[in-house]
Amino acid sequence: MAASPGPAGVGGAGAVYGSGSSGFALDSGLEIKTRSVEQTLLPLVSQITTLINHKDNTKKSDKTLQAIQRVGQAVNLAVGRFVKVGEAIANENWDLKEEINIACIEAKQAGETIAALTDITNLNYLESDGQITIFTDKTGVIKAARLLLSSVTKVLLLADRVVIKQIITSRNKVLATMERLEKVNSFQEFVQIFSQFGNEMVEFAHLSGDRQNDLKDEKKKAKMAAARAVLEKCTMMLLTASKTCLRHPNCESAHKNKEGVFDRMKVALDKVIEIVTDCKPNGETDISSISIFTGIKEFKMNIEALRENLYFQSKENLSVTLEVILERTEDFTDSAYTSHEHRERILELSTQARMELQQLISVWIQAQSKKTKSIAEELELSILKISHSLNELKKELHSTATQLAADLLKYHADHVVLKALKLTGVEGNLEALAEYACKLSEQKEQLVETCRLLRHISGTEPLEITCIHAEETFQVTGQQIISAAETLTLHPSSKIAKENLDVFCEAWESQISDMSTLLREINDVFEGRRGEKYGYLSLPKPMKNNANLKSLKPDKPDSEEQAKIAKLGLKLGLLTSDADCEIEKWEDQENEIVQYGRNMSSMAYSLYLFTRGEGPLKTSQDLIHQLEVFAAEGLKLTSSVQAFSKQLKDDDKLMLLLEINKLIPLCHQLQTVTKTSLQNKIFLKVDKCITKTRSMMALLVQLLSLCYKLLKKSETRY
């Protein structure tokens, strides 16, 4: 198994947006151990192959004999570990138990055979006594090695089936809880179900993230990253959209907004399963056309093949292929956003490519009948000419798309329309809402079309998929912002409607930021500057601002560090949702406990955004300062809760003080960590801080819930 996103997403492709819970995580861990043992076994088996290929007449030195014995023993030990892990998987999965156990028995037998044949401690005695060893029966070792590889492969394939089953089961649990969330009518019931939903989403994130890391196909990996990014961002949207519906049950736009989130999450969940199982529903096929750059690349390979084989393909096929490519350039020439100069140049280069293909075909026909040097040289010249024209066309298309994208990003950098929609909402101005909704729709269409053009010139399949993901995100989020703004305009004093609009606007701004990064990636690929493997933009970017950390850590974070920060970040984000749900229960929103709790939740949410490379915190120093304030706010909260406890009976007071006594040490520990210098180990410090913050938020949720219950209990008593 084993993986995000990344971009997705954040950082490397292995980034995951949540950690697994018990149960499924157990099997997942078992399979990771299986792979670890496999990685130990395979090199050892390779060493055996080398050792047994010695010449028969070569004198066997003590060094050689010792090496043979060490390898044989190491193989047997590794097989033993492998078998233990396999048996543990079998015990957890009764439907596959028999198959896994048979494969484990075969592996164990092979390991023991190899150990016996390589046990040359008493070589001279054994050989004189007719005992079989590696030197008298090479074929026995070879057979045992083959059996070992076969049985290991069987176990791994069966373990893979277990993992796929886990992911499907986890998805089904999420879908079932989502159905309950869609039908819920009371806020109290929603809070309980959403808490369960959050845990299930973290579990699914962990499993799908591990699977993403393990995918070898870069295209599938990018698709998985995009789907998981949708789920990660929609989780927060689902919370606020659902709360808005509950607060305003008769508001049509609120229901439309909520339905949009649920629909998108269901599609993303199905996409993950489609990738994991490698099959499409109802036998569908991937009908998305290839990009212009991919088409040009394939076309050039075909014409260059003529140098080796004049009968490799037909003239008609080449002509049709070029026409398909040039037909796709109409996406550029028909676009209202393409400048007149770019349009004319694209049309000119397209005409030139057609003419040069006709010239190539003419020379090609001659070359098939005349095998002269001059014809061969003319064919080479024709190939070079059309290749040059297509390269020029690529440059023009790249310039057109990237210039349009850069101008658009610059023009919308200040998010004027979003700010206006928020203002019209709180003012309840329906006329202004219609005006700015129209402007956002225009902006959305520009961005969608630009993403479509960027896809044509992206240069790699993962980048193509990221362009498609961006296009879909702008298309869907644009409509959702409008419905959220309409709800706020109809209910201008609604805090939850305002919060909901803010969440969708943040998603839009986040996608704009991702598009900027995508544009840089595309330029790097085009100019040959991309020295590292592509990291998926659709994953969260926990340390996107690592340029600001150079003085603290000269090296880039590795994928494990990024993944760990991303996991902690999502859990923190979900805990802020839990805290907000608890705060919503309180009738007196001015209560000190509520105010401190709200402040802590807000700061924790900023930390969550930081792990994704977003939000107000831009550098590690910003983060450390925020954590210091967060710890201080936690201590203020404990003081308020202590004051409240004095109003309670002894038993209730004791129960509350026990919870406070858990929070106070965490506050002091966080203050200590923020002041501790770890020199260049900035990620270690961030990791420790966010871990402490997460523990504090978990306690905050418990405290808010307990205080609310005790408050209601005391009110009832009086």
PDB file of N, CA and C in Angstrom, residues 521-551:
ATOM      1  N   GLU A 521       5.340  26.143 -12.206  1.00  0.00           N
ATOM      2  CA  GLU A 521       5.738  24.773 -12.549  1.00  0.00           C
ATOM      3  C   GLU A 521       5.732  24.566 -14.060  1.00  0.00           C
ATOM      4  N   ILE A 522       4.696  25.059 -14.713  1.00  0.00           N
ATOM      5  CA  ILE A 522       4.579  24.898 -16.174  1.00  0.00           C
ATOM      6  C   ILE A 522       5.729  25.615 -16.872  1.00  0.00           C
ATOM      7  N   ASN A 523       6.055  26.802 -16.415  1.00  0.00           N
ATOM      8  CA  ASN A 523       7.178  27.539 -17.000  1.00  0.00           C
ATOM      9  C   ASN A 523       8.497  26.804 -16.787  1.00  0.00           C
ATOM     10  N   ASP A 524       8.650  26.219 -15.594  1.00  0.00           N
ATOM     11  CA  ASP A 524       9.885  25.476 -15.298  1.00  0.00           C
ATOM     12  C   ASP A 524      10.036  24.275 -16.233  1.00  0.00           C
ATOM     13  N   VAL A 525       8.941  23.560 -16.454  1.00  0.00           N
ATOM     14  CA  VAL A 525       8.990  22.401 -17.345  1.00  0.00           C
ATOM     15  C   VAL A 525       9.316  22.840 -18.768  1.00  0.00           C
ATOM     16  N   PHE A 526       8.667  23.896 -19.223  1.00  0.00           N
ATOM     17  CA  PHE A 526       8.870  24.367 -20.599  1.00  0.00           C
ATOM     18  C   PHE A 526      10.317  24.808 -20.836  1.00  0.00           C
ATOM     19  N   GLU A 527      10.899  25.439 -19.806  1.00  0.00           N
ATOM     20  CA  GLU A 527      12.258  25.960 -19.960  1.00  0.00           C
ATOM     21  C   GLU A 527      13.328  24.988 -19.481  1.00  0.00           C
ATOM     22  N   GLY A 528      12.895  23.783 -19.103  1.00  0.00           N
ATOM     23  CA  GLY A 528      13.864  22.753 -18.720  1.00  0.00           C
ATOM     24  C   GLY A 528      14.527  22.993 -17.393  1.00  0.00           C
ATOM     25  N   ARG A 529      13.878  23.773 -16.508  1.00  0.00           N
ATOM     26  CA  ARG A 529      14.495  24.093 -15.214  1.00  0.00           C
ATOM     27  C   ARG A 529      14.077  23.133 -14.127  1.00  0.00           C
ATOM     28  N   ARG A 530      13.149  22.249 -14.424  1.00  0.00           N
ATOM     29  CA  ARG A 530      12.608  21.391 -13.372  1.00  0.00           C
ATOM     30  C   ARG A 530      13.583  20.277 -13.055  1.00  0.00           C
ATOM     31  N   GLY A 531      14.275  20.428 -11.929  1.00  0.00           N
ATOM     32  CA  GLY A 531      15.293  19.457 -11.566  1.00  0.00           C
ATOM     33  C   GLY A 531      14.803  18.371 -10.639  1.00  0.00           C
ATOM     34  N   GLU A 532      13.599  18.576 -10.062  1.00  0.00           N
ATOM     35  CA  GLU A 532      13.110  17.612  -9.092  1.00  0.00           C
ATOM     36  C   GLU A 532      11.789  17.044  -9.551  1.00  0.00           C
ATOM     37  N   LYS A 533      11.453  15.901  -8.965  1.00  0.00           N
ATOM     38  CA  LYS A 533      10.192  15.259  -9.286  1.00  0.00           C
ATOM     39  C   LYS A 533       9.046  16.174  -8.898  1.00  0.00           C
ATOM     40  N   TYR A 534       8.035  16.192  -9.736  1.00  0.00           N
ATOM     41  CA  TYR A 534       6.917  17.102  -9.539  1.00  0.00           C
ATOM     42  C   TYR A 534       6.156  16.812  -8.262  1.00  0.00           C
ATOM     43  N   GLY A 535       5.898  17.846  -7.495  1.00  0.00           N
ATOM     44  CA  GLY A 535       5.085  17.709  -6.278  1.00  0.00           C
ATOM     45  C   GLY A 535       3.675  18.180  -6.573  1.00  0.00           C
ATOM     46  N   TYR A 536       2.671  17.420  -6.182  1.00  0.00           N
ATOM     47  CA  TYR A 536       1.304  17.694  -6.597  1.00  0.00           C
ATOM     48  C   TYR A 536       0.730  18.900  -5.887  1.00  0.00           C
ATOM     49  N   LEU A 537       0.316  19.872  -6.709  1.00  0.00           N
ATOM     50  CA  LEU A 537      -0.145  21.135  -6.159  1.00  0.00           C
ATOM     51  C   LEU A 537      -1.468  20.997  -5.430  1.00  0.00           C
ATOM     52  N   SER A 538      -2.226  19.947  -5.770  1.00  0.00           N
ATOM     53  CA  SER A 538      -3.537  19.836  -5.164  1.00  0.00           C
ATOM     54  C   SER A 538      -3.480  19.350  -3.725  1.00  0.00           C
ATOM     55  N   LEU A 539      -2.326  18.924  -3.265  1.00  0.00           N
ATOM     56  CA  LEU A 539      -2.205  18.550  -1.859  1.00  0.00           C
ATOM     57  C   LEU A 539      -1.906  19.777  -1.024  1.00  0.00           C
ATOM     58  N   PRO A 540      -2.231  19.726   0.271  1.00  0.00           N
ATOM     59  CA  PRO A 540      -1.898  20.854   1.134  1.00  0.00           C
ATOM     60  C   PRO A 540      -0.394  21.066   1.177  1.00  0.00           C
ATOM     61  N   LYS A 541       0.051  22.277   1.334  1.00  0.00           N
ATOM     62  CA  LYS A 541       1.484  22.565   1.341  1.00  0.00           C
ATOM     63  C   LYS A 541       1.893  23.031   2.725  1.00  0.00           C
ATOM     64  N   PRO A 542       2.251  22.119   3.628  1.00  0.00           N
ATOM     65  CA  PRO A 542       2.455  22.506   5.022  1.00  0.00           C
ATOM     66  C   PRO A 542       3.509  23.558   5.205  1.00  0.00           C
ATOM     67  N   MET A 543       4.576  23.491   4.427  1.00  0.00           N
ATOM     68  CA  MET A 543       5.643  24.457   4.608  1.00  0.00           C
ATOM     69  C   MET A 543       5.908  25.169   3.291  1.00  0.00           C
ATOM     70  N   LYS A 544       4.846  25.680   2.691  1.00  0.00           N
ATOM     71  CA  LYS A 544       4.985  26.340   1.403  1.00  0.00           C
ATOM     72  C   LYS A 544       5.919  27.532   1.498  1.00  0.00           C
ATOM     73  N   ASN A 545       5.980  28.127   2.665  1.00  0.00           N
ATOM     74  CA  ASN A 545       6.815  29.313   2.831  1.00  0.00           C
ATOM     75  C   ASN A 545       8.219  28.975   3.285  1.00  0.00           C
ATOM     76  N   ASN A 546       8.726  27.793   2.886  1.00  0.00           N
ATOM     77  CA  ASN A 546      10.026  27.398   3.416  1.00  0.00           C
ATOM     78  C   ASN A 546      11.164  28.267   2.901  1.00  0.00           C
ATOM     79  N   ALA A 547      10.880  29.133   1.907  1.00  0.00           N
ATOM     80  CA  ALA A 547      11.906  30.076   1.477  1.00  0.00           C
ATOM     81  C   ALA A 547      12.242  31.030   2.616  1.00  0.00           C
ATOM     82  N   ASN A 548      11.259  31.267   3.469  1.00  0.00           N
ATOM     83  CA  ASN A 548      11.473  32.168   4.603  1.00  0.00           C
ATOM     84  C   ASN A 548      12.244  31.503   5.729  1.00  0.00           C
ATOM     85  N   LEU A 549      12.475  30.202   5.598  1.00  0.00           N
ATOM     86  CA  LEU A 549      13.109  29.472   6.694  1.00  0.00           C
ATOM     87  C   LEU A 549      14.568  29.151   6.404  1.00  0.00           C
ATOM     88  N   LYS A 550      15.112  29.705   5.331  1.00  0.00           N
ATOM     89  CA  LYS A 550      16.460  29.324   4.917  1.00  0.00           C
ATOM     90  C   LYS A 550      17.490  29.554   6.012  1.00  0.00           C
ATOM     91  N   SER A 551      17.289  30.624   6.762  1.00  0.00           N
ATOM     92  CA  SER A 551      18.270  30.905   7.807  1.00  0.00           C
ATOM     93  C   SER A 551      18.181  29.900   8.945  1.00  0.00           C
TER      94      SER A 551
END
